[in-house]
XYZ file of C-alpha atoms in Angstrom:
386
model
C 70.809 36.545 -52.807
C 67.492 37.450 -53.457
C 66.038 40.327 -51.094
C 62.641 38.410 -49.427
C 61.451 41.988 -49.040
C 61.755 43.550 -52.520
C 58.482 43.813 -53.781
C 59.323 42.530 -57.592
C 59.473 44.471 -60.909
C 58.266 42.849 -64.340
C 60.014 44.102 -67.315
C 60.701 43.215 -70.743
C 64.091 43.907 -72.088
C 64.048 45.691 -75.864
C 67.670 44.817 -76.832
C 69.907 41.603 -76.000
C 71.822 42.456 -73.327
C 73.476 40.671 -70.998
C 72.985 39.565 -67.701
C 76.541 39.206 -64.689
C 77.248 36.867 -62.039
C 77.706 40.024 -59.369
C 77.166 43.431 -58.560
C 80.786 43.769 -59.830
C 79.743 42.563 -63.442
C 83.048 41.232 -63.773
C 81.812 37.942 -65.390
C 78.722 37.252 -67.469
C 76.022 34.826 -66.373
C 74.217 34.721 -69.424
C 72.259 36.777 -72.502
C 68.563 38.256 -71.940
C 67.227 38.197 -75.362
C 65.368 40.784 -76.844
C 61.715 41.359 -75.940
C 62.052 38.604 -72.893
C 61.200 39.704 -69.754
C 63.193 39.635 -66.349
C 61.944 39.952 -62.766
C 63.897 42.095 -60.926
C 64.272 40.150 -57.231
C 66.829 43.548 -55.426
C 68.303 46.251 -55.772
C 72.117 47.654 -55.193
C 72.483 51.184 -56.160
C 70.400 51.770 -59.751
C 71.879 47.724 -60.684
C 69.159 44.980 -60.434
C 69.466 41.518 -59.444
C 66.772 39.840 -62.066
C 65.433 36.533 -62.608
C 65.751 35.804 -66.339
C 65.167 33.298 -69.120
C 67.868 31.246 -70.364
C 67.822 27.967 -73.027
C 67.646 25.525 -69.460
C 64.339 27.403 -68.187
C 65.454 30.275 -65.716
C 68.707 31.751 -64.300
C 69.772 34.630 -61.504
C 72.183 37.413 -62.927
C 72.709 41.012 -62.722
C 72.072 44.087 -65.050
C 73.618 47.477 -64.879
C 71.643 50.474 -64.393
C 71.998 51.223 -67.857
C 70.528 48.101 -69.518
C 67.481 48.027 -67.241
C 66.838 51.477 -68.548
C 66.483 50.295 -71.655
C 63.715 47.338 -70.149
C 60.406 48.760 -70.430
C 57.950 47.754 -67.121
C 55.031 46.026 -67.348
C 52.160 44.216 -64.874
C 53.297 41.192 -63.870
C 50.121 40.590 -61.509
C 48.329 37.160 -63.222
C 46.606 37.433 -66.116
C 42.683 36.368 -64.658
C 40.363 34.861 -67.038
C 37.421 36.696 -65.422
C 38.330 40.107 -62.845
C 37.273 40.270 -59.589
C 33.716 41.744 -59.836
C 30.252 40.747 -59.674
C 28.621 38.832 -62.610
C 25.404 37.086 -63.433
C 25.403 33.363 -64.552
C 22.695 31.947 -66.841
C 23.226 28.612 -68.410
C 23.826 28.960 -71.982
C 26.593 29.640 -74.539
C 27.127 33.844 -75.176
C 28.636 33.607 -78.805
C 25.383 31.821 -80.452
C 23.970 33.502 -83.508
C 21.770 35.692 -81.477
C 24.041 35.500 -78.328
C 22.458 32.780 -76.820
C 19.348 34.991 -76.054
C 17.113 32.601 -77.261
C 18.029 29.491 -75.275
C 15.846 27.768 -72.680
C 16.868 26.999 -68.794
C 16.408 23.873 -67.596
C 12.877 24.533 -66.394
C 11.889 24.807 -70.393
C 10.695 28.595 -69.508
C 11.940 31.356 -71.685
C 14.984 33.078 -70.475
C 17.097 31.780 -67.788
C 17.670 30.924 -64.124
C 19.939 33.395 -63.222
C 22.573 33.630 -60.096
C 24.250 36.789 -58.883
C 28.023 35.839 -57.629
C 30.332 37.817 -56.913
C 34.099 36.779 -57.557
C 37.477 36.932 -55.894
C 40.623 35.655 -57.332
C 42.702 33.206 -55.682
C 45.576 32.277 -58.189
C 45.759 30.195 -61.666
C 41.922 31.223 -62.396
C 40.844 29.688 -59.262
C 38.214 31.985 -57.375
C 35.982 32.253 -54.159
C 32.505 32.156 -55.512
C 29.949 34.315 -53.215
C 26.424 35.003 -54.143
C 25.459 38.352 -53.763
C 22.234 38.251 -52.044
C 23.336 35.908 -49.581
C 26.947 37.012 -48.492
C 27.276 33.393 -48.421
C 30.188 31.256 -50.430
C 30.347 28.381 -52.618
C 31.645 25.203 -51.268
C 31.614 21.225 -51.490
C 31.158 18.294 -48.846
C 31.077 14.767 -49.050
C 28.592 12.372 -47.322
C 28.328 9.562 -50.022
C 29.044 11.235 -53.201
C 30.235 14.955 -53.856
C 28.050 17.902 -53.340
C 27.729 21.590 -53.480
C 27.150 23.575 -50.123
C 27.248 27.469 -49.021
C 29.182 28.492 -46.013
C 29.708 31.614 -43.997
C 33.073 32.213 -44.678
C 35.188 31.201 -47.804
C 37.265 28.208 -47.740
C 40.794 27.539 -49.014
C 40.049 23.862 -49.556
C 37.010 22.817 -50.458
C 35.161 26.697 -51.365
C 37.935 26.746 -54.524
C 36.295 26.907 -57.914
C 38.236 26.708 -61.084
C 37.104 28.814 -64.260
C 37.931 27.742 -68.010
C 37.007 29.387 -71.140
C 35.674 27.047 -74.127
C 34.814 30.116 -76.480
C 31.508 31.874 -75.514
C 30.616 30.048 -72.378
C 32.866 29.230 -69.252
C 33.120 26.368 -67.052
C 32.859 26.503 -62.910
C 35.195 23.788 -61.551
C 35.519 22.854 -58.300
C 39.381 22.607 -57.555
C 39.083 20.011 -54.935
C 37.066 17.210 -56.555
C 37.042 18.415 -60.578
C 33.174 18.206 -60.967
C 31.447 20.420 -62.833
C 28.843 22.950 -61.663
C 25.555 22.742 -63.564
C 22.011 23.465 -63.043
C 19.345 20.569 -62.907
C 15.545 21.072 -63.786
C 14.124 22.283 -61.119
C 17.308 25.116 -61.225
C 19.121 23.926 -58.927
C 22.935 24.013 -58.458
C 24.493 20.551 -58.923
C 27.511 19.066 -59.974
C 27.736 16.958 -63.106
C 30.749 14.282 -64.065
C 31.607 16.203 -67.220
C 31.016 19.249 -69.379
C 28.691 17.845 -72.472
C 25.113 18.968 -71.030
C 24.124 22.632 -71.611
C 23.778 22.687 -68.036
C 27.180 22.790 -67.275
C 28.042 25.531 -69.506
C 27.788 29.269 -68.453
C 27.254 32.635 -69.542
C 28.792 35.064 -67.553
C 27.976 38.401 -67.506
C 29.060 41.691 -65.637
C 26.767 43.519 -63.480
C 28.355 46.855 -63.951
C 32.147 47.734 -64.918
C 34.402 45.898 -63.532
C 37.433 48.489 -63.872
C 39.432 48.595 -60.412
C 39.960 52.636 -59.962
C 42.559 52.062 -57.338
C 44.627 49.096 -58.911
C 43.853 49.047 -62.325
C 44.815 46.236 -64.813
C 46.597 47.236 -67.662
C 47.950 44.512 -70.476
C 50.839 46.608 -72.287
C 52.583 45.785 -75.543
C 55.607 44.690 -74.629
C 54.364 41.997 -71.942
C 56.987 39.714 -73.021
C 53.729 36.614 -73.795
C 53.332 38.806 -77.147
C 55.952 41.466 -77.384
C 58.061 39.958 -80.119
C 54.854 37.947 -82.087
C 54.495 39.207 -85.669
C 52.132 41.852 -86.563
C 50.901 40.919 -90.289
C 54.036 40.950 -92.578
C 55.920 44.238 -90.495
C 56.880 44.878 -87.358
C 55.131 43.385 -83.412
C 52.840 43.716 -81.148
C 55.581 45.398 -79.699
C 56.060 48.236 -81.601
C 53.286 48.554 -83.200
C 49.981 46.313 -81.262
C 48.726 49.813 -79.473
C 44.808 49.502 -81.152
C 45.234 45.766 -80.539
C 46.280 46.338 -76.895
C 43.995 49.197 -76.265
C 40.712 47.352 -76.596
C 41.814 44.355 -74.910
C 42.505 47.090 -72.204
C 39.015 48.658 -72.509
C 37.327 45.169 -72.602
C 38.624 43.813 -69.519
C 38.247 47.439 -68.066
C 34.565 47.134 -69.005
C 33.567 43.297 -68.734
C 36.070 41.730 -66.545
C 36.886 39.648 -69.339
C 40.393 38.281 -70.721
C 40.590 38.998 -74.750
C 43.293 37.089 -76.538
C 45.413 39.280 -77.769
C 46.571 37.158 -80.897
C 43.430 36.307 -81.649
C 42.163 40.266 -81.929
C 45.858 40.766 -84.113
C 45.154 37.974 -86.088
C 41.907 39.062 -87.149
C 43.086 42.360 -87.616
C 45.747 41.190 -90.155
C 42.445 38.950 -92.197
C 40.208 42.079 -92.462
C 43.073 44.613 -93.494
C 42.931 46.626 -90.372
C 46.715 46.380 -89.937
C 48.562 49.182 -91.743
C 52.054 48.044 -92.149
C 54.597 51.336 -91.226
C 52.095 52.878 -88.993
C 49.746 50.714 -86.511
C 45.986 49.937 -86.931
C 43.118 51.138 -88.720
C 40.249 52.890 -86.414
C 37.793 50.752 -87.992
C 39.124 47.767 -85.769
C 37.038 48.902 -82.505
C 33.553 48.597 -84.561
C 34.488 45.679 -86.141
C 35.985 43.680 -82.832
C 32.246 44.451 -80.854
C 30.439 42.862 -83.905
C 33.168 40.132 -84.235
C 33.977 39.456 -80.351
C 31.334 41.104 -78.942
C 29.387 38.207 -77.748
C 32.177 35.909 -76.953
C 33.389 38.867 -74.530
C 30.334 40.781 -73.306
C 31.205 43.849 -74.953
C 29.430 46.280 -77.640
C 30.045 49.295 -79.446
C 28.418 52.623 -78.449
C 29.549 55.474 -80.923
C 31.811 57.403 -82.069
C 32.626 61.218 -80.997
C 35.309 64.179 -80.495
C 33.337 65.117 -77.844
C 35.415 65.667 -74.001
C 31.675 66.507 -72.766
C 30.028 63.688 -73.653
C 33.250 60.965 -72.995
C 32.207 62.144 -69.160
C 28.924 61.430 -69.601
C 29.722 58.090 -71.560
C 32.225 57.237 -68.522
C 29.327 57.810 -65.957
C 26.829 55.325 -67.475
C 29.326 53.052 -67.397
C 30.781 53.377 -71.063
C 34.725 52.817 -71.300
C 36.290 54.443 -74.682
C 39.755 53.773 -76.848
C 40.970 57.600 -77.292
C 43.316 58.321 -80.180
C 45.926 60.761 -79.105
C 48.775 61.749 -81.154
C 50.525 58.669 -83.086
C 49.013 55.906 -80.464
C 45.650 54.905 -78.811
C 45.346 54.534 -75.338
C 42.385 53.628 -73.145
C 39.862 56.200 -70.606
C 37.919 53.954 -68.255
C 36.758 56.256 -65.493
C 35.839 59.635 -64.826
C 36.336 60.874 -61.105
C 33.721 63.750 -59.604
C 35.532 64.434 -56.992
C 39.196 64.309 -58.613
C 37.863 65.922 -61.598
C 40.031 63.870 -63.438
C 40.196 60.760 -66.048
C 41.476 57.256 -65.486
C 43.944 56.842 -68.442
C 45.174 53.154 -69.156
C 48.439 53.397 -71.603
C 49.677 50.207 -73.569
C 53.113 51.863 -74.155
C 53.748 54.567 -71.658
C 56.413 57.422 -73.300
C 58.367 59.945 -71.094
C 56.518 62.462 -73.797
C 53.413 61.400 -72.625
C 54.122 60.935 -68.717
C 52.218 57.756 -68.250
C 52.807 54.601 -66.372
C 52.097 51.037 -66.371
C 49.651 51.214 -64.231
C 47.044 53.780 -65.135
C 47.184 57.204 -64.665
C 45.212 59.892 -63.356
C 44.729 62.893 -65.683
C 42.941 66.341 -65.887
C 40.865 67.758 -68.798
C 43.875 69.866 -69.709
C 45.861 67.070 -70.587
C 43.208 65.701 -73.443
C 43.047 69.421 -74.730
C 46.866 69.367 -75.724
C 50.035 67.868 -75.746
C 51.012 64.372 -76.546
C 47.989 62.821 -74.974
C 45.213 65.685 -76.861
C 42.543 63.455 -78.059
C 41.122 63.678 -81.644
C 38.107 61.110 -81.140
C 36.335 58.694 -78.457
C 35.476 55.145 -79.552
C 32.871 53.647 -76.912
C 32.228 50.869 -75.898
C 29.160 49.418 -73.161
C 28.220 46.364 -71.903
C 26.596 43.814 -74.266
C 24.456 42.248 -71.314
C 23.387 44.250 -68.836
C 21.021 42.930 -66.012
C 17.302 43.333 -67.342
């Protein structure tokens, strides 16, 4: 029976192995395949009750203490199109030719009407939408037709907005009655029936870094979504995705936004950043800001071997892919008071003594050892506030 009160574990399994009808593991219930992942539900012992995939759609079994050791853990928190944080909105499309700087509001002025909202996750990329000067939320009511509203306190029903991705602008939704939220010509919030006028698309930019010090997000390679795709013609994303997964790490750290992961590989693979036998070329993290840059709010600041200046990068709000011995990981903070760096690893190693969930670090730890950096790739915010 599952325990109610087990707070569950996401892992992906690196071998077949299989899964028992009991704690006694007498009989098997069925085969985990390789690079699928389980959710472990309890606990007896060091054995794990897990929820796993099976040809049907999902089955309960049982794993010994020794196959789950070979499962490596991962964050099984939802993957959010935008992170909780505070953004601006401007009508517009972000991945134009000149990142939609040029574009007119609705008004015909140059620039844009902007809004300041800040945004709190709900579940399958629905969010409370607050604006920032106000304190107040986001809403909808109904006298004859449908129509945006702001009340004191977010609501469950009708303050639910829905956010969608159609590639460098994103789409507000409200949940309840599916119309779209636009701006009209005097700049206005509105709704509108569909998503064809400009009006209804948005650009959405962070205010600042969006990284969460105290529960960081951190996307690893063997999430089981991409563990076992094909890296060019050799190896995964698995075993060998760590540049791939390391900036979509330091772009969501940075911009709150979701990169597809397949998309960065792919395009890795077409410009011959992929070295088959060994990982991916450094020249990926320049090339991804001028290539996804827009679409993703993010843009490259430098390159250096510098532990003095990655603090100062870190405190103007910089995030950097480090390249440690054999693997890249990501730094997105730097703490005064802890005197220590905010380490995000895509495939934590008992050499390394990381987690899946960020890490802590000192200065000594970059100087030597399996985590000793030999350069800082940095990366800033494409839009900042102006």
């Amino acid at each position: 029976m599952e325990d109610v009160e087990y707070e569950p574990v996401y892992a992906t399994a690196r071998d077949t192995m299989y899964a028992y009808t009991d704690s006694s593991f007498d009989e098997i219930r069925g085969t985990i395949g390789k690079y699928t992942g389980v959710i472990v539900i309890s606990k007896e012992g060091d054995h794990r009750q897990v929820i796993f995939e099976t040809d049907d759609g999902y089955a309960i079994g049982w794993m010994t203490s020794g196959a789950f050791s070979n499962c490596l853990l991962y964050d099984g928190r939802e993957k959010q199109i935008l992170s909780d944080g505070t953004y601006m909105f401007r009508c517009g499309y972000a991945d134009g030719t000149d990142g939609g700087a040029s574009l007119k509001n609705q008004t015909g002025m140059d620039g844009y009407a902007s809004y300041t909202f800040v945004l709190t996750y709900i579940t399958d990329n629905d969010y409370y939408v607050m604006e920032q000067d106000t304190g107040r939320y986001l809403s909808v009511e109904k006298d004859e037709d449908w129509q945006l509203c702001w009340t004191d306190e977010p609501d469950s029903e009708y303050g639910v907005f829905h956010f969608a991705r159609n590639s460098g602008s994103f789409a507000m939704q409200s949940a309840l009655c599916r119309l779209f939220v636009g701006e009209n010509a005097d700049g206005k919030l509105i709704f509108f029936t569909n998503r064809v006028d400009d009006a209804s698309h948005w650009r959405v930019s962070a205010v600042e870094k969006t990284l969460s010090t105290s529960q960081p997000m951190v996307f690893t390679q063997y999430d089981p979504e991409w563990c076992g795709t094909a890296y060019g013609s050799g190896g995964c994303i698995g075993t060998a995705g760590c540049g791939i997964l390391a900036t979509v790490n330091a772009v969501y750290a940075l911009s709150g936004q979701y990169m597809d992961v397949m998309e960065l590989a792919d395009y890795a693979v077409e410009k011959n950043y992929r070295i088959v036998g060994s990982g991916t070329d450094d020249g990926i993290f320049k090339a991804a800001c001028k290539k996804f840059g827009q679409k993703y709010n993010f843009a490259w600041d430098g390159q250096s071997g510098s532990i003095d200046l990655l603090k100062e990068k870190l405190q103007d709000g910089d995030v950097a892919v480090v390249h440690v011995e054999g693997h890249y990981v990501v730094i997105g903070a730097y703490s005064k008071k802890k005197n220590k760096y905010l380490l995000l690893d895509s495939n934590y190693l008992p050499k390394r003594a990381t987690s899946a969930y960020g890490d802590w670090i000192s200065v000594d730890r970059l100087l030597s050892g399996s985590l000793e950096a030999q350069s800082f790739y940095f990366f800033k915010l494409r839009d900042n506030v102006e």
